[in-house]
Amino acid sequence: MLSVEEKILEIRSKMTADLESVSSSEGLTRLWGEYLGKSGCVTMLSRELGKAAPADRPALGKAINALRGWAEEQFKAAESAVKQRELEERYLREAVDVTMPGEDLPVGGLNPVTIVRRQLIDVFGGLGFKVYEGPEIEDDYHNFTALNTPMEHPARDKQDTFYINDDLLLRTHTSPGQIRVMESWEPPFKVLVPGRVFRCDDDATHTPMFHQMEGLVIDKNLSLCDLHGLLDTMAKAMFTPDTKTRFRPSYFPFTEPSVEVDVSCCECGGKGCSLCKGTGWIEILGGGVVNRKVIENCGLNPDEWSGLAFGFGLDRISMLKYGVNNIHILFDGDTRILSQFKK
Ligand code: DAH
């Protein structure tokens, strides 16, 4: 049988070897149990002290205590070495290369109708126009009667308009915004009324909901020349600086005279192509000098105040500008389409 001294020597050399080869915190904890735990070999050695001759006990006790002290030191040193190594490994494992390109999150873009609405507000805003948004649910008076639309006008037909009851309907155009502004604002003023409008219509170029933007100027002595100047400035800003504008006579109940406004084709510059159907011109809006009856309906004196009005289809302009050939594409919410309009 080995003497206590021999056992101490054996434990020292075995422990030194074990601690040299240990590589993880778990391994270290297990080794600590084997040597210094409740039934570890160093602890067991103290228990054997009782078997030694009484005269030898003090010296052996001292030697065992020294062994325990030494072992504890060794474990402390081994522990900090293992911790340091583990930390270095973790740094390597979790290292972030900040120079790597980021992951692209799938983001869409603004709807082309929103882009066009903002551009128009920007252009007219620069000319002193304010923005007003009227209600989408209108009454018959603001949508039709005040705008001088006769009782027998086809737009009043149940086939064309979404009626809620005999008096309320989904506005069929943004023109009622003109009436609401004239009723409540002090002239002179310039206003834009962008918004959603609704008609019973659905094919490649029509959806039951679409977007318009109304323009109204109320001031003294306004004429078609002023309207032409305004719309020419707008067309040059929205399309290209050499875009031309022309007026064609037309009819709207709320303007007199009324015009339809064409711009030189943004695709061929006026030479004639499939977009402008060979004419070199594209119709983009309707407008005119506000009918005296409409001014009167809003409580203003038509001998004192005159008005210019115009109305755009925002969807149509977006389709023209961005080469969209089916209006439904604008409203399907397909990110493959919208992501093409990312800034
Ligand atoms: N409200 C008309 C429409 O929906 C567009 C329009 C034409 C508006 C002439 C106007 C205007 O203000 O003067 O077709």
mmCIF file of C-alpha atoms and ligand atoms in Angstrom:
data_model
loop_
_atom_site.group_PDB
_atom_site.id
_atom_site.type_symbol
_atom_site.label_atom_id
_atom_site.label_comp_id
_atom_site.label_asym_id
_atom_site.label_seq_id
_atom_site.Cartn_x
_atom_site.Cartn_y
_atom_site.Cartn_z
ATOM 1 C CA MET A 1 0.000 0.000 0.000
ATOM 2 C CA LEU A 2 1.208 3.510 -0.826
ATOM 3 C CA SER A 3 2.104 5.797 2.042
ATOM 4 C CA VAL A 4 0.332 9.153 2.400
ATOM 5 C CA GLU A 5 3.432 10.945 1.132
ATOM 6 C CA GLU A 6 3.498 8.752 -1.925
ATOM 7 C CA LYS A 7 -0.173 9.359 -2.531
ATOM 8 C CA ILE A 8 0.438 13.100 -2.283
ATOM 9 C CA LEU A 9 3.165 12.872 -4.901
ATOM 10 C CA GLU A 10 0.973 10.766 -7.146
ATOM 11 C CA ILE A 11 -1.954 13.179 -6.840
ATOM 12 C CA ARG A 12 0.313 16.136 -7.664
ATOM 13 C CA SER A 13 1.673 14.634 -10.814
ATOM 14 C CA LYS A 14 -1.671 13.271 -12.013
ATOM 15 C CA MET A 15 -3.409 16.566 -11.292
ATOM 16 C CA THR A 16 -0.710 18.566 -13.067
ATOM 17 C CA ALA A 17 -1.178 16.408 -16.155
ATOM 18 C CA ASP A 18 -4.979 16.584 -15.955
ATOM 19 C CA LEU A 19 -4.991 20.369 -15.650
ATOM 20 C CA GLU A 20 -2.624 20.684 -18.555
ATOM 21 C CA SER A 21 -4.950 18.821 -20.850
ATOM 22 C CA VAL A 22 -8.263 20.277 -19.693
ATOM 23 C CA SER A 23 -9.813 22.544 -22.340
ATOM 24 C CA SER A 24 -13.285 23.529 -21.159
ATOM 25 C CA SER A 25 -15.054 24.937 -18.096
ATOM 26 C CA GLU A 26 -17.150 21.752 -17.884
ATOM 27 C CA GLY A 27 -13.991 19.591 -17.860
ATOM 28 C CA LEU A 28 -12.499 21.783 -15.174
ATOM 29 C CA THR A 29 -15.593 21.482 -12.965
ATOM 30 C CA ARG A 30 -15.525 17.716 -13.322
ATOM 31 C CA LEU A 31 -11.815 17.593 -12.399
ATOM 32 C CA TRP A 32 -12.423 19.862 -9.428
ATOM 33 C CA GLY A 33 -14.970 17.302 -8.181
ATOM 34 C CA GLU A 34 -12.494 14.448 -8.670
ATOM 35 C CA TYR A 35 -9.779 16.172 -6.646
ATOM 36 C CA LEU A 36 -11.341 18.648 -4.243
ATOM 37 C CA GLY A 37 -15.040 17.651 -4.147
ATOM 38 C CA LYS A 38 -16.727 15.867 -1.213
ATOM 39 C CA SER A 39 -15.411 12.494 -2.306
ATOM 40 C CA GLY A 40 -12.463 13.821 -4.293
ATOM 41 C CA CYS A 41 -9.088 12.185 -3.710
ATOM 42 C CA VAL A 42 -7.597 15.115 -1.763
ATOM 43 C CA THR A 43 -10.613 15.147 0.572
ATOM 44 C CA MET A 44 -10.445 11.377 1.000
ATOM 45 C CA LEU A 45 -6.799 11.691 1.942
ATOM 46 C CA SER A 46 -7.735 13.902 4.943
ATOM 47 C CA ARG A 47 -10.127 11.159 6.074
ATOM 48 C CA GLU A 48 -7.275 8.624 6.049
ATOM 49 C CA LEU A 49 -5.435 10.786 8.554
ATOM 50 C CA GLY A 50 -7.297 8.997 11.338
ATOM 51 C CA LYS A 51 -5.606 5.749 10.413
ATOM 52 C CA ALA A 52 -2.090 7.170 10.809
ATOM 53 C CA ALA A 53 -0.084 6.842 13.984
ATOM 54 C CA PRO A 54 -0.905 9.762 16.359
ATOM 55 C CA ALA A 55 2.695 10.944 16.260
ATOM 56 C CA ASP A 56 2.679 11.226 12.467
ATOM 57 C CA ARG A 57 -0.654 13.020 12.247
ATOM 58 C CA PRO A 58 0.499 16.682 12.659
ATOM 59 C CA ALA A 59 3.102 16.373 9.911
ATOM 60 C CA LEU A 60 0.760 14.469 7.608
ATOM 61 C CA GLY A 61 -2.041 16.945 8.304
ATOM 62 C CA LYS A 62 0.262 19.782 7.322
ATOM 63 C CA ALA A 63 1.312 17.990 4.141
ATOM 64 C CA ILE A 64 -2.315 17.321 3.170
ATOM 65 C CA ASN A 65 -3.273 20.956 3.866
ATOM 66 C CA ALA A 66 -0.347 22.087 1.749
ATOM 67 C CA LEU A 67 -1.557 19.769 -1.013
ATOM 68 C CA ARG A 68 -5.083 21.243 -0.782
ATOM 69 C CA GLY A 69 -3.698 24.815 -0.845
ATOM 70 C CA TRP A 70 -1.510 23.991 -3.836
ATOM 71 C CA ALA A 71 -4.366 22.212 -5.630
ATOM 72 C CA GLU A 72 -6.655 25.182 -5.130
ATOM 73 C CA GLU A 73 -4.007 27.510 -6.587
ATOM 74 C CA GLN A 74 -3.572 25.206 -9.582
ATOM 75 C CA PHE A 75 -7.310 25.158 -10.229
ATOM 76 C CA LYS A 76 -7.510 28.945 -9.999
ATOM 77 C CA ALA A 77 -4.740 29.334 -12.555
ATOM 78 C CA ALA A 78 -6.252 26.657 -14.815
ATOM 79 C CA GLU A 79 -9.655 28.281 -14.547
ATOM 80 C CA SER A 80 -8.447 31.676 -15.681
ATOM 81 C CA ALA A 81 -6.509 30.070 -18.558
ATOM 82 C CA VAL A 82 -9.580 28.116 -19.684
ATOM 83 C CA LYS A 83 -11.843 31.193 -19.371
ATOM 84 C CA GLN A 84 -9.421 33.256 -21.428
ATOM 85 C CA ARG A 85 -9.224 30.585 -24.126
ATOM 86 C CA GLU A 86 -13.022 30.234 -24.219
ATOM 87 C CA LEU A 87 -13.400 33.984 -24.546
ATOM 88 C CA GLU A 88 -10.944 34.104 -27.424
ATOM 89 C CA GLU A 89 -12.779 31.264 -29.164
ATOM 90 C CA ARG A 90 -16.067 33.093 -28.685
ATOM 91 C CA TYR A 91 -14.601 36.284 -30.129
ATOM 92 C CA LEU A 92 -13.532 34.333 -33.188
ATOM 93 C CA ARG A 93 -16.870 32.537 -33.487
ATOM 94 C CA GLU A 94 -18.956 35.672 -33.076
ATOM 95 C CA ALA A 95 -16.722 38.049 -34.981
ATOM 96 C CA VAL A 96 -18.665 40.510 -37.155
ATOM 97 C CA ASP A 97 -17.134 41.715 -40.366
ATOM 98 C CA VAL A 98 -18.404 45.273 -40.449
ATOM 99 C CA THR A 99 -17.111 45.695 -43.991
ATOM 100 C CA MET A 100 -19.474 43.024 -45.375
ATOM 101 C CA PRO A 101 -22.382 44.382 -47.468
ATOM 102 C CA GLY A 102 -25.671 44.551 -45.527
ATOM 103 C CA GLU A 103 -28.619 42.314 -46.263
ATOM 104 C CA ASP A 104 -31.185 44.050 -48.455
ATOM 105 C CA LEU A 105 -34.601 44.185 -46.774
ATOM 106 C CA PRO A 106 -37.375 43.847 -49.311
ATOM 107 C CA VAL A 107 -38.890 47.325 -49.477
ATOM 108 C CA GLY A 108 -41.443 48.599 -51.933
ATOM 109 C CA GLY A 109 -41.625 52.127 -53.296
ATOM 110 C CA LEU A 110 -44.195 54.871 -53.407
ATOM 111 C CA ASN A 111 -47.173 54.173 -55.607
ATOM 112 C CA PRO A 112 -46.729 56.077 -58.905
ATOM 113 C CA VAL A 113 -50.022 57.863 -58.192
ATOM 114 C CA THR A 114 -48.559 59.153 -54.913
ATOM 115 C CA ILE A 115 -45.409 60.270 -56.734
ATOM 116 C CA VAL A 116 -47.437 62.184 -59.328
ATOM 117 C CA ARG A 117 -49.735 63.714 -56.675
ATOM 118 C CA ARG A 118 -46.722 64.955 -54.722
ATOM 119 C CA GLN A 119 -45.039 66.317 -57.849
ATOM 120 C CA LEU A 120 -48.164 68.247 -58.830
ATOM 121 C CA ILE A 121 -48.599 69.636 -55.317
ATOM 122 C CA ASP A 122 -44.957 70.657 -55.451
ATOM 123 C CA VAL A 123 -45.310 72.448 -58.797
ATOM 124 C CA PHE A 124 -48.585 74.228 -57.969
ATOM 125 C CA GLY A 125 -47.449 74.852 -54.379
ATOM 126 C CA GLY A 126 -44.602 76.866 -55.891
ATOM 127 C CA LEU A 127 -47.244 78.946 -57.713
ATOM 128 C CA GLY A 128 -49.045 79.740 -54.444
ATOM 129 C CA PHE A 129 -51.688 76.983 -54.345
ATOM 130 C CA LYS A 130 -52.896 75.600 -50.997
ATOM 131 C CA VAL A 131 -54.234 72.042 -50.552
ATOM 132 C CA TYR A 132 -57.787 71.206 -49.453
ATOM 133 C CA GLU A 133 -59.252 67.728 -49.031
ATOM 134 C CA GLY A 134 -63.017 67.371 -49.154
ATOM 135 C CA PRO A 135 -65.149 64.407 -48.038
ATOM 136 C CA GLU A 136 -65.320 61.227 -50.138
ATOM 137 C CA ILE A 137 -68.983 60.825 -49.224
ATOM 138 C CA GLU A 138 -70.670 63.851 -50.773
ATOM 139 C CA ASP A 139 -74.195 65.122 -51.050
ATOM 140 C CA ASP A 140 -75.968 65.548 -54.350
ATOM 141 C CA TYR A 141 -75.848 69.334 -53.998
ATOM 142 C CA HIS A 142 -72.027 69.657 -53.824
ATOM 143 C CA ASN A 143 -71.306 66.883 -56.325
ATOM 144 C CA PHE A 144 -73.837 67.961 -58.978
ATOM 145 C CA THR A 145 -76.328 70.780 -58.339
ATOM 146 C CA ALA A 146 -73.928 73.498 -57.189
ATOM 147 C CA LEU A 147 -71.655 72.567 -60.108
ATOM 148 C CA ASN A 148 -74.484 73.434 -62.501
ATOM 149 C CA THR A 149 -74.925 69.810 -63.532
ATOM 150 C CA PRO A 150 -78.456 69.481 -64.901
ATOM 151 C CA MET A 151 -80.891 66.915 -63.525
ATOM 152 C CA GLU A 152 -80.811 64.910 -66.754
ATOM 153 C CA HIS A 153 -76.970 64.803 -66.979
ATOM 154 C CA PRO A 154 -75.758 61.199 -67.555
ATOM 155 C CA ALA A 155 -73.326 61.410 -64.590
ATOM 156 C CA ARG A 156 -76.345 61.518 -62.290
ATOM 157 C CA ASP A 157 -77.452 58.125 -63.555
ATOM 158 C CA LYS A 158 -77.494 55.267 -61.015
ATOM 159 C CA GLN A 159 -75.491 53.297 -63.593
ATOM 160 C CA ASP A 160 -72.579 55.711 -63.286
ATOM 161 C CA THR A 161 -72.625 56.860 -59.674
ATOM 162 C CA PHE A 162 -72.479 54.944 -56.379
ATOM 163 C CA TYR A 163 -75.472 56.315 -54.477
ATOM 164 C CA ILE A 164 -75.696 55.690 -50.717
ATOM 165 C CA ASN A 165 -79.254 57.039 -50.559
ATOM 166 C CA ASP A 166 -81.248 59.618 -52.545
ATOM 167 C CA ASP A 167 -79.033 62.429 -51.312
ATOM 168 C CA LEU A 168 -75.639 60.913 -50.446
ATOM 169 C CA LEU A 169 -73.159 59.392 -52.871
ATOM 170 C CA LEU A 170 -69.464 58.604 -53.307
ATOM 171 C CA ARG A 171 -68.102 61.711 -55.013
ATOM 172 C CA THR A 172 -67.670 61.133 -58.737
ATOM 173 C CA HIS A 173 -65.002 63.839 -59.090
ATOM 174 C CA THR A 174 -62.976 66.229 -56.920
ATOM 175 C CA SER A 175 -64.921 69.214 -58.297
ATOM 176 C CA PRO A 176 -67.244 69.419 -55.222
ATOM 177 C CA GLY A 177 -64.055 70.494 -53.411
ATOM 178 C CA GLN A 178 -64.299 73.728 -55.460
ATOM 179 C CA ILE A 179 -67.724 74.419 -54.024
ATOM 180 C CA ARG A 180 -66.712 73.679 -50.436
ATOM 181 C CA VAL A 181 -63.695 75.986 -50.701
ATOM 182 C CA MET A 182 -65.644 78.818 -52.358
ATOM 183 C CA GLU A 183 -68.312 78.522 -49.653
ATOM 184 C CA SER A 184 -65.814 78.909 -46.841
ATOM 185 C CA TRP A 185 -62.622 80.666 -47.986
ATOM 186 C CA GLU A 186 -62.183 84.378 -48.459
ATOM 187 C CA PRO A 187 -61.173 85.201 -52.087
ATOM 188 C CA PRO A 188 -58.731 85.668 -53.745
ATOM 189 C CA PHE A 189 -57.148 82.191 -53.421
ATOM 190 C CA LYS A 190 -55.585 79.299 -55.311
ATOM 191 C CA VAL A 191 -56.382 75.772 -54.190
ATOM 192 C CA LEU A 192 -55.688 72.159 -55.139
ATOM 193 C CA VAL A 193 -58.083 69.380 -54.152
ATOM 194 C CA PRO A 194 -56.450 65.944 -54.505
ATOM 195 C CA GLY A 195 -58.437 62.826 -53.653
ATOM 196 C CA ARG A 196 -60.101 59.517 -54.370
ATOM 197 C CA VAL A 197 -63.188 59.517 -56.564
ATOM 198 C CA PHE A 198 -65.633 56.753 -57.478
ATOM 199 C CA ARG A 199 -67.585 55.676 -60.550
ATOM 200 C CA CYS A 200 -69.295 52.434 -61.636
ATOM 201 C CA ASP A 201 -66.687 51.567 -64.223
ATOM 202 C CA ASP A 202 -64.199 48.710 -64.556
ATOM 203 C CA ASP A 203 -61.939 47.820 -67.500
ATOM 204 C CA ALA A 204 -58.262 48.123 -68.532
ATOM 205 C CA THR A 205 -58.307 51.927 -68.233
ATOM 206 C CA HIS A 206 -60.991 52.368 -65.521
ATOM 207 C CA THR A 207 -61.344 51.237 -61.922
ATOM 208 C CA PRO A 208 -64.332 51.944 -59.637
ATOM 209 C CA MET A 209 -61.974 54.013 -57.448
ATOM 210 C CA PHE A 210 -59.454 56.354 -58.995
ATOM 211 C CA HIS A 211 -57.660 59.620 -58.245
ATOM 212 C CA GLN A 212 -58.182 63.178 -59.337
ATOM 213 C CA MET A 213 -56.760 66.558 -58.510
ATOM 214 C CA GLU A 214 -58.828 69.668 -58.862
ATOM 215 C CA GLY A 215 -57.384 73.136 -59.249
ATOM 216 C CA LEU A 216 -59.276 76.356 -58.606
ATOM 217 C CA VAL A 217 -58.178 79.978 -58.752
ATOM 218 C CA ILE A 218 -60.554 82.732 -57.655
ATOM 219 C CA ASP A 219 -59.399 86.271 -58.372
ATOM 220 C CA LYS A 220 -60.350 89.346 -60.399
ATOM 221 C CA ASN A 221 -60.332 89.487 -64.220
ATOM 222 C CA LEU A 222 -59.079 85.970 -64.880
ATOM 223 C CA SER A 223 -59.099 84.652 -68.441
ATOM 224 C CA LEU A 224 -58.238 81.521 -70.415
ATOM 225 C CA CYS A 225 -54.785 83.065 -71.024
ATOM 226 C CA ASP A 226 -54.060 82.830 -67.290
ATOM 227 C CA LEU A 227 -55.167 79.194 -67.332
ATOM 228 C CA HIS A 228 -52.895 78.498 -70.268
ATOM 229 C CA GLY A 229 -49.919 80.071 -68.498
ATOM 230 C CA LEU A 230 -50.560 77.996 -65.361
ATOM 231 C CA LEU A 231 -51.000 74.695 -67.169
ATOM 232 C CA ASP A 232 -48.057 75.286 -69.481
ATOM 233 C CA THR A 233 -45.801 75.851 -66.457
ATOM 234 C CA MET A 234 -47.172 72.662 -64.904
ATOM 235 C CA ALA A 235 -46.678 70.572 -68.078
ATOM 236 C CA LYS A 236 -43.065 71.714 -68.509
ATOM 237 C CA ALA A 237 -42.315 70.805 -64.876
ATOM 238 C CA MET A 238 -44.135 67.456 -64.927
ATOM 239 C CA PHE A 239 -42.915 66.203 -68.305
ATOM 240 C CA THR A 240 -39.992 67.905 -70.072
ATOM 241 C CA PRO A 241 -39.021 71.604 -70.326
ATOM 242 C CA ASP A 242 -39.867 71.609 -74.065
ATOM 243 C CA THR A 243 -43.370 70.127 -73.603
ATOM 244 C CA LYS A 244 -46.038 72.126 -75.454
ATOM 245 C CA THR A 245 -49.632 72.606 -74.360
ATOM 246 C CA ARG A 246 -52.745 73.172 -76.442
ATOM 247 C CA PHE A 247 -56.380 73.883 -75.636
ATOM 248 C CA ARG A 248 -59.310 72.314 -77.499
ATOM 249 C CA PRO A 249 -62.860 73.584 -77.019
ATOM 250 C CA SER A 250 -64.975 71.299 -74.858
ATOM 251 C CA TYR A 251 -67.981 71.311 -72.560
ATOM 252 C CA PHE A 252 -68.352 70.991 -68.792
ATOM 253 C CA PRO A 253 -71.416 72.300 -66.955
ATOM 254 C CA PHE A 254 -69.237 74.087 -64.373
ATOM 255 C CA THR A 255 -66.953 76.025 -66.779
ATOM 256 C CA GLU A 256 -67.703 78.452 -69.592
ATOM 257 C CA PRO A 257 -65.776 78.411 -71.838
ATOM 258 C CA SER A 258 -64.476 74.876 -71.273
ATOM 259 C CA VAL A 259 -61.338 73.321 -72.695
ATOM 260 C CA GLU A 260 -59.620 69.995 -72.933
ATOM 261 C CA VAL A 261 -55.882 70.284 -72.510
ATOM 262 C CA ASP A 262 -53.368 68.275 -74.525
ATOM 263 C CA VAL A 263 -49.606 68.089 -74.027
ATOM 264 C CA SER A 264 -47.131 67.200 -76.758
ATOM 265 C CA CYS A 265 -46.495 63.446 -76.536
ATOM 266 C CA CYS A 266 -43.907 62.672 -73.840
ATOM 267 C CA GLU A 267 -42.874 59.535 -75.767
ATOM 268 C CA CYS A 268 -42.183 60.874 -79.291
ATOM 269 C CA GLY A 269 -41.990 64.622 -78.574
ATOM 270 C CA GLY A 270 -44.850 65.303 -81.018
ATOM 271 C CA LYS A 271 -43.765 63.307 -84.067
ATOM 272 C CA GLY A 272 -46.492 60.690 -83.588
ATOM 273 C CA CYS A 273 -46.184 57.227 -82.023
ATOM 274 C CA SER A 274 -48.333 54.423 -80.652
ATOM 275 C CA LEU A 275 -48.778 56.177 -77.282
ATOM 276 C CA CYS A 276 -50.308 59.302 -78.868
ATOM 277 C CA LYS A 277 -51.955 57.209 -81.597
ATOM 278 C CA GLY A 278 -50.013 59.089 -84.248
ATOM 279 C CA THR A 279 -51.379 62.517 -83.301
ATOM 280 C CA GLY A 280 -48.367 63.853 -81.399
ATOM 281 C CA TRP A 281 -50.687 65.017 -78.582
ATOM 282 C CA ILE A 282 -52.001 63.462 -75.370
ATOM 283 C CA GLU A 283 -55.048 64.697 -73.495
ATOM 284 C CA ILE A 284 -54.284 65.173 -69.814
ATOM 285 C CA LEU A 285 -57.005 67.307 -68.257
ATOM 286 C CA GLY A 286 -60.168 69.366 -68.523
ATOM 287 C CA GLY A 287 -60.636 72.917 -67.383
ATOM 288 C CA GLY A 288 -62.005 76.321 -68.147
ATOM 289 C CA VAL A 289 -63.246 79.613 -66.799
ATOM 290 C CA VAL A 290 -65.569 78.930 -63.861
ATOM 291 C CA ASN A 291 -69.208 79.276 -64.905
ATOM 292 C CA ARG A 292 -70.802 82.434 -63.447
ATOM 293 C CA LYS A 293 -73.658 80.305 -62.119
ATOM 294 C CA VAL A 294 -71.218 78.232 -60.022
ATOM 295 C CA ILE A 295 -69.642 81.372 -58.547
ATOM 296 C CA GLU A 296 -73.098 82.681 -57.748
ATOM 297 C CA ASN A 297 -74.148 79.332 -56.181
ATOM 298 C CA CYS A 298 -71.305 79.754 -53.694
ATOM 299 C CA GLY A 299 -72.443 83.205 -52.591
ATOM 300 C CA LEU A 300 -69.819 85.202 -54.526
ATOM 301 C CA ASN A 301 -70.619 88.013 -56.929
ATOM 302 C CA PRO A 302 -69.659 86.871 -60.483
ATOM 303 C CA ASP A 303 -69.311 90.509 -61.593
ATOM 304 C CA GLU A 304 -66.617 90.962 -58.974
ATOM 305 C CA TRP A 305 -64.914 87.544 -58.888
ATOM 306 C CA SER A 306 -63.799 85.291 -61.704
ATOM 307 C CA GLY A 307 -62.419 81.772 -61.555
ATOM 308 C CA LEU A 308 -60.260 79.245 -63.360
ATOM 309 C CA ALA A 309 -60.761 75.535 -62.767
ATOM 310 C CA PHE A 310 -59.076 72.388 -63.959
ATOM 311 C CA GLY A 311 -59.197 68.685 -63.117
ATOM 312 C CA PHE A 312 -56.582 65.988 -63.603
ATOM 313 C CA GLY A 313 -56.835 62.224 -63.572
ATOM 314 C CA LEU A 314 -53.781 61.341 -61.480
ATOM 315 C CA ASP A 315 -53.875 57.682 -62.485
ATOM 316 C CA ARG A 316 -53.835 58.581 -66.160
ATOM 317 C CA ILE A 317 -50.840 60.878 -65.716
ATOM 318 C CA SER A 318 -48.953 58.184 -63.746
ATOM 319 C CA MET A 319 -49.688 55.669 -66.482
ATOM 320 C CA LEU A 320 -48.405 58.083 -69.127
ATOM 321 C CA LYS A 321 -45.292 59.051 -67.193
ATOM 322 C CA TYR A 322 -44.316 55.528 -66.206
ATOM 323 C CA GLY A 323 -45.562 53.552 -69.223
ATOM 324 C CA VAL A 324 -48.190 51.580 -67.274
ATOM 325 C CA ASN A 325 -50.745 50.131 -69.698
ATOM 326 C CA ASN A 326 -53.329 48.699 -67.284
ATOM 327 C CA ILE A 327 -54.715 50.854 -64.475
ATOM 328 C CA HIS A 328 -55.286 47.805 -62.239
ATOM 329 C CA ILE A 329 -51.499 47.436 -61.917
ATOM 330 C CA LEU A 330 -51.513 50.687 -59.917
ATOM 331 C CA PHE A 331 -53.807 49.281 -57.225
ATOM 332 C CA ASP A 332 -52.909 45.580 -56.974
ATOM 333 C CA GLY A 333 -50.235 46.295 -54.344
ATOM 334 C CA ASP A 334 -47.767 43.989 -56.118
ATOM 335 C CA THR A 335 -44.335 44.719 -54.613
ATOM 336 C CA ARG A 336 -42.661 43.599 -57.866
ATOM 337 C CA ILE A 337 -44.257 46.650 -59.457
ATOM 338 C CA LEU A 338 -43.955 49.058 -56.540
ATOM 339 C CA SER A 339 -40.298 48.227 -55.880
ATOM 340 C CA GLN A 340 -39.522 49.639 -59.347
ATOM 341 C CA PHE A 341 -40.508 53.076 -58.041
ATOM 342 C CA LYS A 342 -37.966 53.019 -55.192
ATOM 343 C CA LYS A 343 -36.024 56.222 -54.926
HETATM 344 N N1 DAH B 1 -64.703 67.066 -62.999
HETATM 345 C C1 DAH B 1 -64.315 66.723 -64.341
HETATM 346 C C2 DAH B 1 -64.318 65.213 -64.511
HETATM 347 O O1 DAH B 1 -64.363 64.515 -63.543
HETATM 348 C C3 DAH B 1 -62.916 67.237 -64.624
HETATM 349 C C4 DAH B 1 -62.920 68.718 -64.719
HETATM 350 C C5 DAH B 1 -63.138 69.341 -65.913
HETATM 351 C C6 DAH B 1 -62.671 69.471 -63.595
HETATM 352 C C7 DAH B 1 -63.157 70.707 -66.031
HETATM 353 C C8 DAH B 1 -62.682 70.856 -63.694
HETATM 354 C C9 DAH B 1 -62.926 71.461 -64.928
HETATM 355 O O2 DAH B 1 -62.458 71.637 -62.646
HETATM 356 O O3 DAH B 1 -62.931 72.810 -65.007
HETATM 357 O O4 DAH B 1 -64.288 64.763 -65.628
#
